Coordinates of C-alpha atoms and ligand atoms in Angstrom, one line a residue:
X1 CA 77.8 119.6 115.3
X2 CA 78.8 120.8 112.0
X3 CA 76.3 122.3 109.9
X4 CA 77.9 121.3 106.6
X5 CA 78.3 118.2 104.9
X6 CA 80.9 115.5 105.9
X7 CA 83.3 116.2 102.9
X8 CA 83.3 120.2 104.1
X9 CA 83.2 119.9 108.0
X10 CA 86.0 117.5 107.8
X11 CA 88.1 120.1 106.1
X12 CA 86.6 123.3 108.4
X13 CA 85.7 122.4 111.9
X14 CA 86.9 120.5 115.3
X15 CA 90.4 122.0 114.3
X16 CA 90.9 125.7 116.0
X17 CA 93.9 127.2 113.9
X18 CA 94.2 129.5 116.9
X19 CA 94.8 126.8 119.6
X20 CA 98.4 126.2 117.3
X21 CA 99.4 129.8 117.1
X22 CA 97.6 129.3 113.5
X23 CA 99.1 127.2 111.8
X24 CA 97.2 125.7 108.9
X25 CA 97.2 121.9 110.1
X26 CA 97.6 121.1 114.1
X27 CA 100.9 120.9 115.8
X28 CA 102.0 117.4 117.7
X29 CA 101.9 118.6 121.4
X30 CA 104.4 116.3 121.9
X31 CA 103.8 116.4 126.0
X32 CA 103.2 113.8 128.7
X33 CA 101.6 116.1 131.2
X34 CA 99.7 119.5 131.2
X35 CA 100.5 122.7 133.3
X36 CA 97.1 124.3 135.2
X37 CA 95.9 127.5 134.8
X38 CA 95.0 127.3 138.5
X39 CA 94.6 124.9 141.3
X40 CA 90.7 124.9 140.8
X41 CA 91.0 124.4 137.6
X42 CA 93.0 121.1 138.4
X43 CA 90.5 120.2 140.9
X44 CA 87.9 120.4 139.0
X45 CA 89.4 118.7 135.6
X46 CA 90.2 115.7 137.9
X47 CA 85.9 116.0 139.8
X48 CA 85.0 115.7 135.8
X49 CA 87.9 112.7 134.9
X50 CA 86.6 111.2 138.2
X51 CA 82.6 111.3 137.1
X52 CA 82.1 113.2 140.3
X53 CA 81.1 116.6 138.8
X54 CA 79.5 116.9 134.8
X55 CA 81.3 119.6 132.8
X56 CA 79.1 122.5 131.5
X57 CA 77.6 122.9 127.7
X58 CA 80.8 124.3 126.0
X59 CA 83.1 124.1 129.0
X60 CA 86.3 122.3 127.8
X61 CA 88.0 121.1 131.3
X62 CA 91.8 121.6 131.5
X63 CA 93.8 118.9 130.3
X64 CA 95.6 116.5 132.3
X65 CA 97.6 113.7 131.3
X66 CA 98.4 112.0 128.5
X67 CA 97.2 108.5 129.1
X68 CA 93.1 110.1 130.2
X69 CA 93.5 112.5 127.1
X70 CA 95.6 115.2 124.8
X71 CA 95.2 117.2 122.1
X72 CA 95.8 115.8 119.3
X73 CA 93.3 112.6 120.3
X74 CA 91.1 116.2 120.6
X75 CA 91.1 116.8 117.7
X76 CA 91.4 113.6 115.3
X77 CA 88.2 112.6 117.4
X78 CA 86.5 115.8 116.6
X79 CA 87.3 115.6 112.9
X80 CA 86.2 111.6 112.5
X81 CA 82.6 112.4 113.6
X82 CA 81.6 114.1 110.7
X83 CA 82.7 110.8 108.3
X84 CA 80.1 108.9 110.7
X85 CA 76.8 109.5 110.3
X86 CA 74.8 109.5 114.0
X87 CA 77.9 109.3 115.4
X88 CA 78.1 111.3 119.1
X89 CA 81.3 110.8 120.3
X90 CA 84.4 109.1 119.1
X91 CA 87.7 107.4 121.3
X92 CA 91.0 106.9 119.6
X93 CA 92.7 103.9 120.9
X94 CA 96.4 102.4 119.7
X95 CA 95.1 99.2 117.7
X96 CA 91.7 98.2 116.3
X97 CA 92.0 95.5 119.3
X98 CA 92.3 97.7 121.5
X99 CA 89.5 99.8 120.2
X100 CA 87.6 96.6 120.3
X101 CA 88.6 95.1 123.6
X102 CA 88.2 98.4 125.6
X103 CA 84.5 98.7 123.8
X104 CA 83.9 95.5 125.1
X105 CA 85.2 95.7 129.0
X106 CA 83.4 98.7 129.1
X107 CA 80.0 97.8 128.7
X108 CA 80.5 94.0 130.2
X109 CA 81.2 92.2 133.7
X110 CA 82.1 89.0 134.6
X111 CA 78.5 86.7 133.9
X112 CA 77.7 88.7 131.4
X113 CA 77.6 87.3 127.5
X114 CA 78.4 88.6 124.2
X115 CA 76.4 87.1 121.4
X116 CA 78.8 87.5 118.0
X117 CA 78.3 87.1 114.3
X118 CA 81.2 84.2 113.0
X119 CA 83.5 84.3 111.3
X120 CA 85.0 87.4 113.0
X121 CA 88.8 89.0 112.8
X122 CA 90.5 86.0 113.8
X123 CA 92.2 88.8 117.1
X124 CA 88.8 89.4 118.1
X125 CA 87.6 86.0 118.3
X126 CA 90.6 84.6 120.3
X127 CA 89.7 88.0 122.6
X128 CA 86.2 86.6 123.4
X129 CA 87.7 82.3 123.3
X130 CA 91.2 82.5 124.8
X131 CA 90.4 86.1 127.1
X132 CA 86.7 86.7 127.8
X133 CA 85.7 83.0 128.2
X134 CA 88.1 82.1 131.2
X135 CA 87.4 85.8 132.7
X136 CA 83.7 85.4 133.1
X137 CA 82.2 86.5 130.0
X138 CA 80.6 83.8 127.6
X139 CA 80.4 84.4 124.0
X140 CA 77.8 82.6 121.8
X141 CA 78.8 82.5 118.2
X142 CA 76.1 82.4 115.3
X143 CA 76.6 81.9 111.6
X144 CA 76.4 85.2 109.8
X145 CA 73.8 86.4 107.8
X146 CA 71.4 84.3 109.7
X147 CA 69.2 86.6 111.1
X148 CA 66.8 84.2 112.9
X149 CA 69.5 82.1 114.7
X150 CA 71.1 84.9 115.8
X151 CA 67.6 86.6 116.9
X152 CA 66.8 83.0 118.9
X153 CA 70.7 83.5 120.6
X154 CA 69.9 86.9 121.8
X155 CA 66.3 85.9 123.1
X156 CA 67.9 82.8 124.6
X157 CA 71.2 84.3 126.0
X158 CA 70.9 85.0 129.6
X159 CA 72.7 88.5 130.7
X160 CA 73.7 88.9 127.2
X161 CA 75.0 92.5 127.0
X162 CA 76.4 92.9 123.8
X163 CA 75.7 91.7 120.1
X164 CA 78.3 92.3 118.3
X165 CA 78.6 91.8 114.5
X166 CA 81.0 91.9 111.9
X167 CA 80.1 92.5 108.5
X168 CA 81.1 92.6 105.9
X169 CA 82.4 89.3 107.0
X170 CA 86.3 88.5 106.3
X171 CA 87.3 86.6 103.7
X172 CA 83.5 85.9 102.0
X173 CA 82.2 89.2 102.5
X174 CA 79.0 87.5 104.1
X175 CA 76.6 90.4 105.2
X176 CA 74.5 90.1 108.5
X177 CA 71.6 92.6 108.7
X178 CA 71.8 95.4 110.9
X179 CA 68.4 97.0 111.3
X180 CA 67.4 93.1 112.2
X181 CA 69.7 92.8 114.9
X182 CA 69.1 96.0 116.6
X183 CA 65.0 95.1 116.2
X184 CA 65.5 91.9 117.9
X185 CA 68.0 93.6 120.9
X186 CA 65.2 95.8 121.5
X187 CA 63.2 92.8 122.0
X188 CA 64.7 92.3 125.6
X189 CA 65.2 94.2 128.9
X190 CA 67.9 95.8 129.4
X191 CA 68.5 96.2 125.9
X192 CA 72.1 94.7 124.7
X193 CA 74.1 97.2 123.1
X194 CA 74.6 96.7 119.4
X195 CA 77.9 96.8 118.6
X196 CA 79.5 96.5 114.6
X197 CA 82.9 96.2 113.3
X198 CA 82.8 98.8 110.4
X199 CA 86.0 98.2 109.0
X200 CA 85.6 96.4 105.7
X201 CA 82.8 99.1 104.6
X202 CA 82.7 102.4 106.5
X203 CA 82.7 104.8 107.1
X204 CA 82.2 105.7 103.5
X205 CA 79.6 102.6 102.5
X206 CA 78.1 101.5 105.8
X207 CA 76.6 103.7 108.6
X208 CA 75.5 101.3 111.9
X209 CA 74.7 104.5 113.6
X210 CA 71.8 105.9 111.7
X211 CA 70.4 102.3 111.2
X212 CA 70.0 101.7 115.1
X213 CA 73.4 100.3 116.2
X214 CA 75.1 101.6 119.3
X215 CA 78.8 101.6 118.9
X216 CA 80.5 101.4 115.7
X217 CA 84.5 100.2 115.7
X218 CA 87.3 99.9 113.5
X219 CA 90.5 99.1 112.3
X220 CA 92.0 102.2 111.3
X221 CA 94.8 100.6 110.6
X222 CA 93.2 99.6 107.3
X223 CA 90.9 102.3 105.2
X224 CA 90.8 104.9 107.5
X225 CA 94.6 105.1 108.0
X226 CA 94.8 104.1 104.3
X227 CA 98.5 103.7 103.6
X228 CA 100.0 100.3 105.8
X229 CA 102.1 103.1 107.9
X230 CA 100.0 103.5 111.3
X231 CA 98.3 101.0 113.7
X232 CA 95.0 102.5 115.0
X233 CA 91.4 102.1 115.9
X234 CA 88.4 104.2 117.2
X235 CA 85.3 103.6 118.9
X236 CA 82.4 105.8 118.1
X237 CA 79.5 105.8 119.7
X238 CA 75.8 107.1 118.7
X239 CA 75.1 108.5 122.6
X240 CA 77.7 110.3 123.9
X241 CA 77.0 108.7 127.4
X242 CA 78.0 105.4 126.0
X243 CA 81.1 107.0 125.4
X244 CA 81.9 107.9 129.1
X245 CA 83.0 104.1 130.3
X246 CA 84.6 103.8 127.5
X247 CA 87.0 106.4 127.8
X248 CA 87.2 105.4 131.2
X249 CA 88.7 102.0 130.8
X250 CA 90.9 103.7 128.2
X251 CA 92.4 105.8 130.6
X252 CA 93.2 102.7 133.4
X253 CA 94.0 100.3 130.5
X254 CA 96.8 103.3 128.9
X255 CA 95.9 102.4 125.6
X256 CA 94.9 105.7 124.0
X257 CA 96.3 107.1 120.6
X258 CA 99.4 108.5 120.2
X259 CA 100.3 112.2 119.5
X260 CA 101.9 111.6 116.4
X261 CA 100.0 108.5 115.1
X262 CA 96.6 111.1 115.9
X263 CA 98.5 113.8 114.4
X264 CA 98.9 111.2 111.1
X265 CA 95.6 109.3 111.4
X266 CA 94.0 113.3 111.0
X267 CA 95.9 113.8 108.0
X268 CA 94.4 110.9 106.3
X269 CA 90.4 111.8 107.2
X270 CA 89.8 114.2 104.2
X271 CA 90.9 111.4 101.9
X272 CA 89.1 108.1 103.1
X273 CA 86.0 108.9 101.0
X274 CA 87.7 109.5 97.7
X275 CA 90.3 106.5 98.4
X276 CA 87.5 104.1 99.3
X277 CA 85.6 105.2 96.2
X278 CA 88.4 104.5 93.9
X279 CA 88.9 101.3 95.5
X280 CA 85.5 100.3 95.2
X281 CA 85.4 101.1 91.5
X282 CA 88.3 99.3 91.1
X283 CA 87.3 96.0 92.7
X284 CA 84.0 96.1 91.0
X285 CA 85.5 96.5 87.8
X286 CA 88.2 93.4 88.3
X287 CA 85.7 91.3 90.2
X288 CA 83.5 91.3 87.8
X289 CA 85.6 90.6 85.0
X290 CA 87.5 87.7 86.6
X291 CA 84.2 85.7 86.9
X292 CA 85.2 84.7 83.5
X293 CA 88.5 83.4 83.7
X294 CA 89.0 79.7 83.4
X295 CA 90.8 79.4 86.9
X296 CA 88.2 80.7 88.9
X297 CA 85.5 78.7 90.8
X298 CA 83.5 81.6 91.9
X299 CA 84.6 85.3 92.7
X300 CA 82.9 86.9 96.3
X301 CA 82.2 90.2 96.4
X302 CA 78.8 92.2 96.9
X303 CA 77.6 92.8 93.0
X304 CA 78.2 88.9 92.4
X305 CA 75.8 87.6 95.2
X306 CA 73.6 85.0 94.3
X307 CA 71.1 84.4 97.3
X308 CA 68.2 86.6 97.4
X309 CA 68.6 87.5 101.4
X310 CA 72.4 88.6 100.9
X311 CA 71.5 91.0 97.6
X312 CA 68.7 92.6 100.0
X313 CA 70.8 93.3 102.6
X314 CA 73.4 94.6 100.4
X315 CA 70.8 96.9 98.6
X316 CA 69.3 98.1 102.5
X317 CA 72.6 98.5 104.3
X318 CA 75.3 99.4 101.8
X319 CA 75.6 102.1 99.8
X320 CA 78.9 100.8 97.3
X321 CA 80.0 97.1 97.5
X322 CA 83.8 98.2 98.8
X323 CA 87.3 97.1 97.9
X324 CA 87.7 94.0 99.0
X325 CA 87.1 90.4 97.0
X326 CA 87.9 86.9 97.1
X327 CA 88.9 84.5 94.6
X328 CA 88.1 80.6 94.6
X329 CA 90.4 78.8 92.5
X330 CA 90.2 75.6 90.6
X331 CA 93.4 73.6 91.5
X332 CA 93.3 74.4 95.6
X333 CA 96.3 75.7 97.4
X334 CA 99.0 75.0 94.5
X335 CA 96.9 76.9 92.1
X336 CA 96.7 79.7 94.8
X337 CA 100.1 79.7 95.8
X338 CA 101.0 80.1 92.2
X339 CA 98.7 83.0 92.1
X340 CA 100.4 85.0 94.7
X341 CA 103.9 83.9 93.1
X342 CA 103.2 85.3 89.7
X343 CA 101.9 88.5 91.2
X344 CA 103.9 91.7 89.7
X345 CA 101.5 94.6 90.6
X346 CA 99.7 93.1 93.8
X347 CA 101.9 91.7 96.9
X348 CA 101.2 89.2 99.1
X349 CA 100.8 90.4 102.6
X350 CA 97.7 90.6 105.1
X351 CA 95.8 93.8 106.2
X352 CA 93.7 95.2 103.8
X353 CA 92.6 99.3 102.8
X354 CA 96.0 100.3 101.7
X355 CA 96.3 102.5 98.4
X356 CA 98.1 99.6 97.2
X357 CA 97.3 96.4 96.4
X358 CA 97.8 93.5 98.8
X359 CA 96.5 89.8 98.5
X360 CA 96.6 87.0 101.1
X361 CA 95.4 83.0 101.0
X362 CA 93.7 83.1 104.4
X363 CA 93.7 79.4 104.7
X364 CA 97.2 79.4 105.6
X365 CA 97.8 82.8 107.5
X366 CA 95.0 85.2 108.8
X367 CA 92.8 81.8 109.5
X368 CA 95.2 79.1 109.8
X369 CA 94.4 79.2 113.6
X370 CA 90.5 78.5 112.9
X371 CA 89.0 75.1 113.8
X372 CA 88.3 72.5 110.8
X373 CA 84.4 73.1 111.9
X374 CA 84.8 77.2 111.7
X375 CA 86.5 77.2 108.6
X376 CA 83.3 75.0 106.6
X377 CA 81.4 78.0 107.9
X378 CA 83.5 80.6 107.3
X379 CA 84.2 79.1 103.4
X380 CA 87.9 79.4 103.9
X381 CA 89.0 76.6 101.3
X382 CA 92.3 75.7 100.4
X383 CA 91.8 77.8 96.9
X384 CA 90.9 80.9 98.4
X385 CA 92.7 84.0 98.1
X386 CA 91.7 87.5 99.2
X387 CA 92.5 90.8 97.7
X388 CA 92.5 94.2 99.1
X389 CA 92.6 96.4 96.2
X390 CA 94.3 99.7 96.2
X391 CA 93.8 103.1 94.0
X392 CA 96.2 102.0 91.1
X393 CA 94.8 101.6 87.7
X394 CA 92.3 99.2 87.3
X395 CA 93.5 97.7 84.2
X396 CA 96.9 97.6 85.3
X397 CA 95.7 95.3 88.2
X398 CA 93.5 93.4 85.7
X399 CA 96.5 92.2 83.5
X400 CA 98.6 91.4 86.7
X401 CA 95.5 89.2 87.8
X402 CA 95.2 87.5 84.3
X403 CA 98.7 87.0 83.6
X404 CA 99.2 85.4 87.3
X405 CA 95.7 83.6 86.8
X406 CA 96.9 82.0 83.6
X407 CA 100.0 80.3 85.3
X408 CA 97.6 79.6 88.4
X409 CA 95.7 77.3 86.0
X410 CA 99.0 75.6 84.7
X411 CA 100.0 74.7 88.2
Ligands
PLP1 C1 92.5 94.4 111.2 C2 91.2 94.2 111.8 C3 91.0 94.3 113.2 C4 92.1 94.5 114.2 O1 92.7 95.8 114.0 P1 94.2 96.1 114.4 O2 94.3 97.5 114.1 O3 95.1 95.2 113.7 O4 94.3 95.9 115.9 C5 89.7 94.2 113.7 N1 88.6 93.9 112.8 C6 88.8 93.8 111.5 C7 87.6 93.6 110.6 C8 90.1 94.0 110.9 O5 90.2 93.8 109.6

């Protein structure tokens, strides 16, 4: 581990210059397979792939094959544990689902259960509905931010292996506490593994790790990628052995990272802190100025919550509120389609933590899909939209919102 801080040891370790006859930034090793020094050395890199012999402190065992590992996975892993605090050991995988799914498969087996915060990414909850369910492995949803029910579903959940939670949640921003969570796995023998998808807030705002949670996963696809040009996600997990089965399944399942998507995913690392800043500034800055405009309802996002429980956790658990609000408009779904219509600066698409500035109505895209019951919990009503916002200038996306926000009340 890096004795400097995150923003240094990003920039100045897990990267040997002399490893890419010194070049500056690493070189795509653009290779499917890995020539041995010497047949012992083979043997003994498969023994460790195999679990059948441990490596030594230090002792980096020769590389193989692509699919069980490669060095540009190497190295974007090594470089992505600095930005997460606690974090051990980190997997790359080629989607956030798959990040989430392998995570899962992992640490589970067939009468096993998964007790999950709702609403979740509408991908991961048709994984544990449509995949898990008819495979064996029962999920129990519970409201978010209700940390009694879901403490009573973990206490009541027989085999439950894994509490997985989701927050921020997507599109209200509904927080579920942490700390509470991992107090209540540790309630019960053997202990479910705590598992949170980071991807709204971290790893800049939200640390799971150092507050007691297991595994941490994300989307990097969204902030961490930063720019709408890479699908990704990565697993990270506060003891490295946690990390072992994990890697395992990723090397049966063939869904590791890339070469050139870790060789890009690396490149964007030194920048996620000072682009989720921005961001955050941003959206706190237009958030809280749209309160006041005549064709919003109500305006979610973090510095705007109104009940006492939600502003605690917020306060314990987060240190900026993020990049990412929701509008409620008077008028429904023609005032919100109007919205998106009048947009100049802001474009309508889904996905979220780009450098620019992209704004969905969830009702009828990312949660068309979700049952009429789901959706009164989730507060996904006909007049919400959601906005991811980006690193332009703030008051250049203020005017935009305004100026669309005007004809949205006309409509
Ligand atoms: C996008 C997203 C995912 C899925 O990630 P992909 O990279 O699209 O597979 C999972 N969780 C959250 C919170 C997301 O926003």
């Amino acid at each position: 581990m890096s004795k400097h801080r995150p923003s240094t040891a990003i920039l100045t370790s897990g990267f040997d210059p002399a490893l890419s006859v010194g070049s500056a930034r690493p070189a795509v090793f653009r290779s499917s397979t890995y020539v041995f020094p010497t047949p012992e050395a083979a043997e003994r890199a498969f023994a460790i792939l195999g679990g059948r012999q441990q490596p030594e402190p230090g002792e980096n065992p020769a590389l193989i094959y692509s699919r069980f590992n490669h060095p540009n996975a190497e190295i974007v892993e090594a470089q992505i544990l600095p930005l997460e605090r606690g974090g051990a050991a980190a997997a790359v995988f080629n989607s956030g689902m798959a990040a989430i799914m392998t995570a899962i498969m992992a640490h589970t087996k067939p009468g096993d259960a998964i007790v999950y915060t709702v609403p979740l990414y509408g991908g991961t909850q048709s994984l544990i509905q449509n995949f898990l369910a008819p495979w064996g492995i029962q999920g129990v949803p519970v409201e978010g931010g209700k940390a009694e029910a879901l403490d009573k579903a973990i206490q009541e959940t027989p085999n439950c292996r894994i509490v997985l939670i989701e927050t921020p949640a997507n599109p209200t921003l509904t927080m579920s506490d942490i700390q509470s969570a991992v107090a209540s796995a540790e309630k019960i023998a053997p202990r479910p593994l705590v598992m949170v998808d980071n991807t709204f807030l971290g790893p800049a705002f939200q640390h799971p790790l150092a507050i007691g949670a297991d595994v941490c996963l994300y989307s990097a696809t969204k902030y961490l990628g930063g720019f709408s040009d890479i699908l990704a996600g990565v697993a990270i997990t506060r003891d490295a052995e946690l990390m072992r089965p994990i890697r395992s399944k990723r090397g049966l399942f063939g869904n590791i990272l890339a070469p050139d998507e870790c060789w890009i995913l690396d490149s964007r690392l030194p920048t996620v802190k000072l682009r989720m800043y921005r961001q955050s500034k941003n959206a706190q800055r237009i958030a809280e100025k749209l309160v006041k405009h005549p064709a919003v309802r109500r305006v979610y996002y973090p510095t705007l919550f109104d009940d006492p429980d939600q502003i605690r956790i917020r306060l314990s658990q987060c240190d900026y509120p993020g990049g990412i609000f929701s509008l409620d408009l008077h008028g429904g779904k023609p005032a919100a389609f109007e919205f998106l219509r009048r947009l100049k600066v802001g474009r309508n698409a889904v996905s979220l933590g780009g450098v620019e500035t992209l704004v969905c109505h969830p009702r009828s895209t990312t949660h068309s899909a979700v049952s009429a019951a789901e959706l009164q919990i989730s507060g996904v009503v006909d007049g919400l939209v959601r906005v991811s916002v980006g690193i332009e200038d703030w008051r250049d996306l203020l005017t935009d919102f305004e100026e669309a926000l005007d004809h949205a009340a006309a409509a």
